[in-house]
Tab-separated table of C-alpha atoms and ligand atoms in Angstrom:
chain	number	residue	atom	x	y	z
V	30	MET	CA	-21.185	-20.349	-28.193
V	31	ILE	CA	-21.252	-20.346	-24.210
V	32	ARG	CA	-16.582	-19.270	-23.443
V	33	SER	CA	-15.147	-18.938	-20.428
V	34	VAL	CA	-14.555	-14.803	-20.133
V	35	ILE	CA	-12.396	-13.602	-18.084
V	36	LEU	CA	-14.303	-10.624	-15.766
V	37	GLY	CA	-11.377	-9.445	-13.437
V	38	SER	CA	-7.546	-10.415	-12.335
V	39	GLY	CA	-5.681	-9.743	-8.841
V	40	SER	CA	-2.552	-10.822	-7.287
V	41	ALA	CA	-0.789	-10.515	-3.882
V	42	LEU	CA	3.182	-10.448	-2.923
V	43	PRO	CA	4.771	-10.867	0.514
V	44	LYS	CA	5.878	-7.908	2.262
V	45	ARG	CA	9.457	-8.743	2.357
V	46	CYS	CA	11.216	-7.954	-1.072
V	47	VAL	CA	15.357	-9.554	-1.069
V	48	SER	CA	17.613	-8.136	-3.881
V	49	ASN	CA	20.225	-10.394	-5.485
V	50	ASP	CA	22.730	-8.340	-3.491
V	51	GLU	CA	20.214	-8.784	-0.155
V	52	LEU	CA	20.768	-13.020	-0.834
V	53	ALA	CA	24.141	-12.650	-1.621
V	54	GLN	CA	24.857	-12.081	1.757
V	55	THR	CA	23.763	-15.942	2.899
V	56	VAL	CA	24.402	-17.384	0.048
V	57	ASP	CA	27.369	-18.110	-2.289
V	58	THR	CA	26.378	-16.143	-5.581
V	59	SER	CA	26.608	-12.514	-6.748
V	60	ASP	CA	23.690	-9.890	-8.187
V	61	GLU	CA	25.754	-9.920	-11.684
V	62	TRP	CA	25.962	-14.013	-12.079
V	63	ILE	CA	22.455	-14.394	-11.067
V	64	ARG	CA	20.777	-10.809	-13.534
V	65	GLU	CA	22.728	-12.059	-16.450
V	66	ARG	CA	22.304	-16.250	-16.453
V	67	THR	CA	18.316	-14.944	-15.563
V	68	GLY	CA	17.570	-11.595	-15.400
V	69	ILE	CA	16.319	-11.952	-11.861
V	70	THR	CA	16.958	-9.158	-9.739
V	71	GLN	CA	14.516	-9.272	-6.699
V	72	ARG	CA	12.419	-11.195	-5.767
V	73	TYR	CA	9.285	-11.009	-2.653
V	74	ILE	CA	10.138	-14.142	0.084
V	75	ALA	CA	6.952	-14.567	2.677
V	76	GLY	CA	7.669	-13.900	6.274
V	77	GLU	CA	5.484	-15.640	9.295
V	78	GLY	CA	2.467	-15.833	8.991
V	79	GLU	CA	2.032	-15.543	5.101
V	80	THR	CA	1.512	-18.851	3.011
V	81	THR	CA	0.416	-20.075	0.052
V	82	GLY	CA	-3.436	-20.012	1.304
V	83	THR	CA	-3.030	-16.238	2.642
V	84	LEU	CA	-1.693	-15.002	-0.680
V	85	ALA	CA	-3.876	-16.894	-2.210
V	86	THR	CA	-7.170	-15.561	-0.404
V	87	ALA	CA	-5.467	-11.821	-0.903
V	88	ALA	CA	-5.324	-12.481	-4.954
V	89	ALA	CA	-8.999	-13.661	-5.015
V	90	GLN	CA	-10.398	-10.882	-2.985
V	91	ALA	CA	-8.579	-8.257	-5.390
V	92	ALA	CA	-9.407	-10.302	-8.687
V	93	MET	CA	-13.549	-10.704	-7.443
V	94	ALA	CA	-13.253	-6.170	-6.365
V	95	ASP	CA	-12.132	-5.634	-10.484
V	96	ALA	CA	-14.471	-8.266	-11.400
V	97	GLY	CA	-17.294	-6.577	-9.184
V	98	VAL	CA	-18.053	-9.972	-7.875
V	99	THR	CA	-19.120	-10.957	-4.917
V	100	ILE	CA	-18.519	-14.932	-3.101
V	101	GLU	CA	-21.725	-15.528	-4.016
V	102	GLN	CA	-21.698	-15.444	-7.348
V	103	ILE	CA	-18.951	-17.932	-7.553
V	104	ASP	CA	-19.640	-21.768	-8.078
V	105	LEU	CA	-15.722	-23.002	-8.407
V	106	ILE	CA	-12.126	-22.400	-6.988
V	107	VAL	CA	-9.902	-23.883	-8.835
V	108	LEU	CA	-6.037	-23.631	-6.988
V	109	ALA	CA	-2.612	-24.867	-8.882
V	110	THR	CA	-0.179	-25.157	-6.400
V	111	ALA	CA	3.147	-27.068	-5.700
V	112	THR	CA	3.517	-25.634	-2.050
V	113	PRO	CA	-0.311	-26.624	-0.372
V	114	ASP	CA	-0.520	-25.095	3.441
V	115	ASN	CA	-0.938	-28.844	4.625
V	116	THR	CA	-0.911	-31.749	2.400
V	117	PHE	CA	-4.867	-31.724	3.320
V	118	PRO	CA	-7.167	-30.372	2.940
V	119	ALA	CA	-6.950	-28.884	-0.286
V	120	THR	CA	-5.543	-25.236	-0.048
V	121	ALA	CA	-8.693	-24.382	-2.016
V	122	THR	CA	-11.027	-25.637	0.556
V	123	GLN	CA	-9.277	-22.593	2.922
V	124	VAL	CA	-9.303	-19.921	0.465
V	125	GLN	CA	-13.660	-20.199	-0.172
V	126	SER	CA	-13.951	-20.582	3.961
V	127	ALA	CA	-11.907	-17.568	4.492
V	128	LEU	CA	-13.735	-15.702	1.247
V	129	GLY	CA	-16.706	-16.021	2.878
V	130	GLY	CA	-18.035	-18.880	1.201
V	131	SER	CA	-19.625	-22.777	1.110
V	132	GLY	CA	-21.258	-25.331	-0.517
V	133	PHE	CA	-19.610	-24.987	-4.595
V	134	ALA	CA	-16.469	-26.910	-5.884
V	135	ALA	CA	-13.194	-25.736	-4.545
V	136	PHE	CA	-10.440	-27.905	-5.071
V	137	ASP	CA	-6.155	-27.537	-5.716
V	138	VAL	CA	-4.240	-28.975	-9.302
V	139	ALA	CA	-0.601	-30.312	-9.140
V	140	ALA	CA	1.165	-29.178	-12.177
V	141	VAL	CA	3.921	-27.179	-11.005
V	142	CYS	CA	5.129	-24.531	-13.040
V	143	SER	CA	2.432	-25.259	-15.008
V	144	GLY	CA	-0.273	-25.763	-12.539
V	145	PHE	CA	-2.235	-22.268	-13.505
V	146	LEU	CA	-2.461	-23.122	-17.475
V	147	TYR	CA	-4.264	-26.838	-16.004
V	148	ALA	CA	-6.158	-25.076	-13.514
V	149	MET	CA	-7.245	-22.606	-16.760
V	150	GLY	CA	-8.143	-25.786	-18.646
V	151	THR	CA	-10.367	-27.656	-16.099
V	152	ALA	CA	-11.935	-24.302	-14.687
V	153	ASP	CA	-12.672	-23.886	-18.912
V	154	SER	CA	-13.968	-26.828	-19.452
V	155	MET	CA	-16.182	-27.335	-16.321
V	156	ILE	CA	-17.585	-23.703	-17.005
V	157	ARG	CA	-17.761	-24.382	-21.052
V	158	SER	CA	-19.931	-27.660	-19.704
V	159	GLY	CA	-21.960	-25.780	-17.566
V	160	MET	CA	-20.828	-27.746	-14.531
V	161	ALA	CA	-19.675	-23.849	-13.394
V	162	LYS	CA	-20.687	-20.580	-14.065
V	163	ARG	CA	-18.452	-18.325	-12.154
V	164	ALA	CA	-15.210	-19.313	-11.820
V	165	ILE	CA	-12.096	-18.638	-9.862
V	166	VAL	CA	-8.786	-19.438	-10.510
V	167	ILE	CA	-6.027	-18.996	-9.112
V	168	GLY	CA	-2.024	-20.137	-9.108
V	169	ALA	CA	-0.411	-19.176	-5.386
V	170	GLU	CA	3.392	-20.743	-4.250
V	171	THR	CA	5.575	-20.297	-1.344
V	172	PHE	CA	8.654	-21.665	-2.922
V	173	SER	CA	10.629	-20.377	-0.747
V	174	ARG	CA	9.780	-23.222	1.869
V	175	ILE	CA	11.013	-26.217	-0.195
V	176	LEU	CA	14.580	-24.785	-1.241
V	177	ASP	CA	17.707	-25.713	-0.483
V	178	TRP	CA	19.160	-22.465	0.775
V	179	GLU	CA	22.416	-23.675	0.560
V	180	ASP	CA	21.790	-25.004	-3.448
V	181	ARG	CA	22.826	-22.115	-5.643
V	182	THR	CA	22.135	-23.327	-8.556
V	183	THR	CA	18.589	-23.419	-7.342
V	184	CYS	CA	17.445	-20.955	-4.489
V	185	VAL	CA	17.937	-18.208	-6.302
V	186	LEU	CA	15.766	-18.656	-9.219
V	187	PHE	CA	12.478	-18.275	-7.230
V	188	GLY	CA	10.250	-16.573	-5.197
V	189	ASP	CA	6.864	-16.595	-3.722
V	190	GLY	CA	2.971	-14.748	-4.851
V	191	ALA	CA	-0.019	-15.688	-5.956
V	192	GLY	CA	-2.090	-14.166	-9.009
V	193	ALA	CA	-6.210	-15.037	-9.766
V	194	LEU	CA	-8.798	-14.826	-12.708
V	195	VAL	CA	-12.152	-14.877	-12.449
V	196	LEU	CA	-13.372	-16.383	-15.201
V	197	GLU	CA	-17.548	-16.503	-15.912
V	198	ALA	CA	-20.045	-18.320	-19.126
V	199	GLN	CA	-20.856	-15.932	-21.111
V	200	GLU	CA	-22.887	-16.304	-24.893
V	201	VAL	CA	-19.918	-14.772	-27.197
V	202	ALA	CA	-20.054	-14.197	-30.893
V	203	GLU	CA	-17.082	-15.846	-32.805
V	204	ASP	CA	-14.825	-13.073	-32.772
V	205	GLY	CA	-16.254	-12.036	-29.122
V	206	PRO	CA	-13.416	-12.848	-25.865
V	207	GLY	CA	-13.303	-15.778	-23.885
V	208	VAL	CA	-11.098	-19.107	-23.589
V	209	LEU	CA	-10.419	-19.837	-27.714
V	210	ALA	CA	-7.630	-22.599	-27.425
V	211	THR	CA	-5.882	-24.631	-24.305
V	212	ARG	CA	-3.283	-27.615	-24.253
V	213	LEU	CA	-1.705	-29.303	-21.782
V	214	HIS	CA	1.054	-31.746	-22.195
V	215	ALA	CA	2.718	-34.135	-19.290
V	216	GLU	CA	6.069	-35.925	-20.269
V	217	GLY	CA	6.401	-38.267	-16.799
V	218	GLU	CA	9.717	-39.937	-17.873
V	219	HIS	CA	11.677	-36.632	-17.154
V	220	CYS	CA	10.287	-36.596	-13.417
V	221	GLU	CA	14.221	-36.610	-12.287
V	222	MET	CA	14.786	-33.513	-14.114
V	223	LEU	CA	12.694	-31.324	-11.478
V	224	TYR	CA	11.061	-32.785	-8.078
V	225	VAL	CA	11.374	-32.496	-4.747
V	226	ASP	CA	12.984	-35.077	-3.231
V	227	GLY	CA	9.961	-35.863	-0.259
V	228	GLY	CA	6.520	-36.231	-0.262
V	229	PRO	CA	3.803	-37.677	2.738
V	230	SER	CA	4.078	-41.382	0.623
V	231	THR	CA	8.072	-41.623	0.162
V	232	THR	CA	9.693	-40.008	3.148
V	233	GLY	CA	6.910	-38.163	4.970
V	234	GLU	CA	8.948	-35.066	4.788
V	235	VAL	CA	7.740	-32.105	2.265
V	236	GLY	CA	12.050	-32.293	0.786
V	237	LYS	CA	13.802	-29.777	-1.585
V	238	LEU	CA	13.060	-28.970	-4.357
V	239	ARG	CA	16.372	-30.211	-6.717
V	240	MET	CA	16.469	-28.930	-10.389
V	241	LYS	CA	18.540	-30.714	-13.258
V	242	GLY	CA	19.016	-26.833	-15.306
V	243	ARG	CA	20.617	-27.142	-18.432
V	244	GLU	CA	18.084	-29.986	-19.235
V	245	VAL	CA	15.273	-28.185	-18.383
V	246	PHE	CA	16.326	-25.401	-20.128
V	247	ARG	CA	16.710	-27.312	-23.469
V	248	HIS	CA	12.988	-28.686	-22.854
V	249	ALA	CA	11.390	-25.785	-21.729
V	250	VAL	CA	12.545	-23.923	-24.951
V	251	THR	CA	10.826	-26.486	-27.427
V	252	ASN	CA	8.298	-27.404	-25.836
V	253	LEU	CA	6.958	-24.024	-25.179
V	254	SER	CA	6.853	-22.847	-29.129
V	255	SER	CA	5.452	-26.685	-29.981
V	256	VAL	CA	2.357	-25.637	-27.522
V	257	LEU	CA	1.597	-22.547	-28.286
V	258	GLY	CA	1.793	-23.569	-32.350
V	259	GLU	CA	-0.769	-25.650	-31.280
V	260	VAL	CA	-3.340	-23.738	-29.687
V	261	LEU	CA	-2.451	-20.694	-32.518
V	262	ASP	CA	-3.110	-23.724	-35.084
V	263	GLU	CA	-6.662	-24.790	-33.576
V	264	ALA	CA	-7.683	-20.909	-33.105
V	265	GLY	CA	-7.137	-20.610	-36.259
V	266	TYR	CA	-4.338	-17.911	-36.089
V	267	VAL	CA	-0.512	-17.341	-36.763
V	268	PRO	CA	2.098	-15.693	-34.675
V	269	ALA	CA	1.453	-12.260	-35.806
V	270	ASP	CA	-1.672	-12.195	-34.506
V	271	ILE	CA	-1.036	-12.740	-30.824
V	272	ASP	CA	-0.570	-8.997	-29.352
V	273	TRP	CA	0.254	-10.294	-25.524
V	274	VAL	CA	2.420	-14.008	-24.698
V	275	VAL	CA	2.348	-13.550	-21.286
V	276	PRO	CA	4.519	-16.456	-19.865
V	277	HIS	CA	5.713	-18.425	-17.317
V	278	GLN	CA	8.559	-16.750	-15.876
V	279	ALA	CA	11.595	-18.625	-15.402
V	280	ASN	CA	14.594	-17.261	-16.339
V	281	GLN	CA	14.771	-14.127	-18.956
V	282	ARG	CA	16.543	-16.682	-21.081
V	283	ILE	CA	14.260	-18.940	-21.805
V	284	LEU	CA	11.155	-16.411	-22.743
V	285	ASP	CA	13.946	-14.787	-25.304
V	286	ALA	CA	14.614	-18.405	-27.013
V	287	THR	CA	11.040	-18.912	-27.409
V	288	ALA	CA	9.934	-15.655	-28.568
V	289	LYS	CA	13.298	-16.049	-31.515
V	290	LYS	CA	11.729	-19.902	-32.418
V	291	LEU	CA	8.205	-18.235	-33.111
V	292	GLY	CA	9.318	-15.000	-33.812
V	293	LEU	CA	7.868	-13.426	-31.935
V	294	PRO	CA	9.355	-9.767	-31.438
V	295	LYS	CA	9.900	-9.554	-27.880
V	296	GLU	CA	8.088	-6.319	-27.122
V	297	LYS	CA	5.038	-8.479	-27.420
V	298	LEU	CA	5.886	-10.248	-24.507
V	299	VAL	CA	5.060	-9.620	-20.315
V	300	VAL	CA	7.671	-10.075	-18.390
V	301	THR	CA	7.784	-9.542	-14.605
V	302	VAL	CA	10.867	-12.271	-14.218
V	303	ALA	CA	13.067	-9.591	-12.929
V	304	GLN	CA	11.160	-8.057	-9.897
V	305	HIS	CA	9.063	-11.866	-8.688
V	306	ALA	CA	11.664	-14.209	-10.003
V	307	ASN	CA	9.977	-17.841	-10.644
V	308	THR	CA	6.782	-18.023	-8.631
V	309	SER	CA	5.522	-21.015	-10.550
V	310	ALA	CA	2.112	-21.489	-10.889
V	311	ALA	CA	1.292	-18.168	-9.714
V	312	SER	CA	3.899	-16.114	-12.555
V	313	VAL	CA	1.526	-16.495	-14.718
V	314	PRO	CA	-1.780	-14.814	-13.095
V	315	LEU	CA	0.439	-12.413	-11.831
V	316	ALA	CA	2.265	-11.421	-15.049
V	317	TYR	CA	-1.602	-10.822	-16.566
V	318	ASP	CA	-2.822	-8.942	-13.387
V	319	VAL	CA	0.412	-6.354	-14.019
V	320	ALA	CA	-0.086	-5.865	-17.787
V	321	ARG	CA	-3.851	-5.344	-16.771
V	322	LYS	CA	-3.527	-2.656	-14.357
V	323	ASP	CA	-1.688	-0.928	-16.480
V	324	GLY	CA	-2.993	-0.873	-19.297
V	325	ARG	CA	-1.121	-3.226	-21.861
V	326	ILE	CA	-3.684	-5.856	-22.160
V	327	LYS	CA	-6.836	-4.457	-23.508
V	328	LYS	CA	-10.301	-5.318	-23.921
V	329	GLY	CA	-10.407	-7.505	-27.132
V	330	ASP	CA	-6.454	-8.510	-27.259
V	331	LEU	CA	-5.196	-11.960	-28.338
V	332	ILE	CA	-3.574	-13.535	-25.380
V	333	ALA	CA	-1.276	-16.489	-25.189
V	334	LEU	CA	-0.879	-17.689	-21.795
V	335	GLU	CA	2.317	-20.298	-21.787
V	336	ALA	CA	4.163	-22.409	-18.624
V	337	MET	CA	6.337	-25.065	-18.445
V	338	GLY	CA	7.463	-27.334	-15.393
V	339	GLY	CA	8.278	-30.269	-13.098
V	340	GLY	CA	7.103	-33.284	-14.433
V	341	PHE	CA	7.573	-32.861	-17.248
V	342	THR	CA	3.996	-30.653	-17.417
V	343	TRP	CA	3.189	-27.444	-20.318
V	344	GLY	CA	0.610	-25.965	-21.969
V	345	ALA	CA	-0.741	-23.303	-23.405
V	346	SER	CA	-3.889	-21.004	-23.249
V	347	LEU	CA	-5.046	-18.597	-26.434
V	348	LEU	CA	-7.620	-16.437	-25.095
V	349	ARG	CA	-9.370	-12.795	-25.924
V	350	ALA	CA	-9.890	-10.291	-23.996
F	428	LIG	N1	25.540	-17.991	-8.795
F	428	LIG	C1	26.953	-17.668	-8.867
F	428	LIG	N2	27.757	-18.890	-9.757
F	428	LIG	C2	26.587	-20.204	-9.617
F	428	LIG	C3	25.335	-19.966	-9.499
F	428	LIG	C4	25.107	-18.842	-8.333
F	428	LIG	N3	23.460	-19.174	-8.361
F	428	LIG	N4	25.068	-21.237	-9.974
F	428	LIG	C5	26.084	-22.056	-10.569
F	428	LIG	N5	26.839	-21.339	-10.374
F	428	LIG	C6	27.952	-22.023	-11.190
F	428	LIG	C7	28.139	-23.462	-10.940
F	428	LIG	O1	28.509	-23.972	-9.807
F	428	LIG	C8	29.038	-23.577	-12.433
F	428	LIG	O2	30.320	-23.206	-11.823
F	428	LIG	P1	31.182	-24.053	-12.346
F	428	LIG	O3	31.511	-23.975	-13.991
F	428	LIG	O4	32.709	-23.568	-11.652
F	428	LIG	O5	31.140	-25.730	-12.317
F	428	LIG	C9	28.613	-22.568	-13.580
F	428	LIG	O6	28.141	-21.443	-12.347
F	428	LIG	C10	27.964	-22.684	-14.560
F	428	LIG	O7	27.069	-23.309	-13.841
F	428	LIG	P2	25.364	-24.096	-14.970
F	428	LIG	O8	24.560	-24.591	-13.960
F	428	LIG	O9	26.470	-24.670	-16.182
F	428	LIG	O10	25.000	-22.409	-15.367
F	428	LIG	P3	23.944	-21.914	-16.852
F	428	LIG	O11	24.525	-21.531	-17.850
F	428	LIG	O12	23.269	-23.406	-16.838
F	428	LIG	O13	22.781	-21.596	-16.021
F	428	LIG	C11	20.459	-21.845	-15.036
F	428	LIG	C12	21.658	-22.296	-14.999
F	428	LIG	C13	20.174	-20.384	-14.819
F	428	LIG	C14	19.696	-22.767	-13.273
F	428	LIG	C15	19.925	-22.694	-16.654
F	428	LIG	O14	20.672	-23.783	-16.513
F	428	LIG	C16	18.659	-21.874	-17.025
F	428	LIG	O15	18.002	-21.305	-16.729
F	428	LIG	N6	18.042	-22.843	-16.438
F	428	LIG	C17	16.519	-23.511	-16.754
F	428	LIG	C18	16.228	-23.743	-14.921
F	428	LIG	C19	14.717	-22.868	-14.935
F	428	LIG	O16	14.302	-21.827	-15.096
F	428	LIG	N7	14.101	-23.370	-14.201
F	428	LIG	C20	13.570	-23.281	-13.089
F	428	LIG	C21	11.679	-24.237	-12.897
F	428	LIG	S1	11.543	-24.417	-14.794
F	428	LIG	C22	10.672	-23.699	-14.928
F	428	LIG	O17	9.738	-23.115	-14.146
F	428	LIG	C23	10.389	-23.977	-16.523
């Protein structure tokens, strides 16, 4: 059977790291409050010249180097972002050009924090249907540019960054590597729980992020544990079979509560929220890259990816490394 197999991963962070203490100099908050409620200790914030596109390009270059492939071997780029460089063209096309590629399909996917799961699902479907052979799937964001820095209930939670995976179509055995199952969901009736109050067709301005934090928290734990159950069922596994969960890094308490609901030991979670904060669509591939490079994720491991974000949208993917 044909599966999408991960050949390599890469990530990129802005140069500037901002600690909770530094943030507390300009925002009415404290290191203690942020740590206790979220687990976050610092975040990276894009500076002049750093954009979603430049971070995505750097992450894609690192992933291609890790995979040992050149841009000539790539025939698809899918980039998940809610903070594109421009309203159009898609940031993916700018990344394609910056990587020296041309001719093949390149487009953005918008599902906010779940964007990387939606991008993986899209690329995996295109690979299995024969439309693409080798894809770069990227999650990249500069959320710092849509934050209301006067709103302490949201601005302390997010950071900027990018992560990328290279996927390749491979003929594999039943117990071989590759993406085994992906499930995606959306409930548009909850769009006012987490949204940006602007856009090209409404205000004509970019807008700022608005969130009802408690409601997001409640839905996140329920939806994430149920969608993880769905991909496990589809692929014929149980929670105890999972080697690593690479979750969306929204909040340490959401991670802990979801693991508890599934009966998964905390040690099986890859957690980077303390260092990166919530980087939206970038958080899953960023965490994946960290855990693969530090040797935690090994060939043959059973890995679950999951994320939930504005919309609400959510999804999970089960794969063998
Ligand atoms: N610093 C200090 N105090 C603060 C801050 C801050 N940054 N933010 C809020 N407070 C205060 C509030 O004003 C409130 O004060 P009051 O009691 O005097 O009115 C108090 O802290 C408690 O506020 P709550 O909003 O009730 O705090 P809560 O315990 O719910 O934590 C949080 C807030 C961290 C946002 C939580 O609801 C949460 O994690 N929600 C999930 C949201 C999330 O992770 N979103 C990410 C995007 S979506 C996603 O990625 C899944």
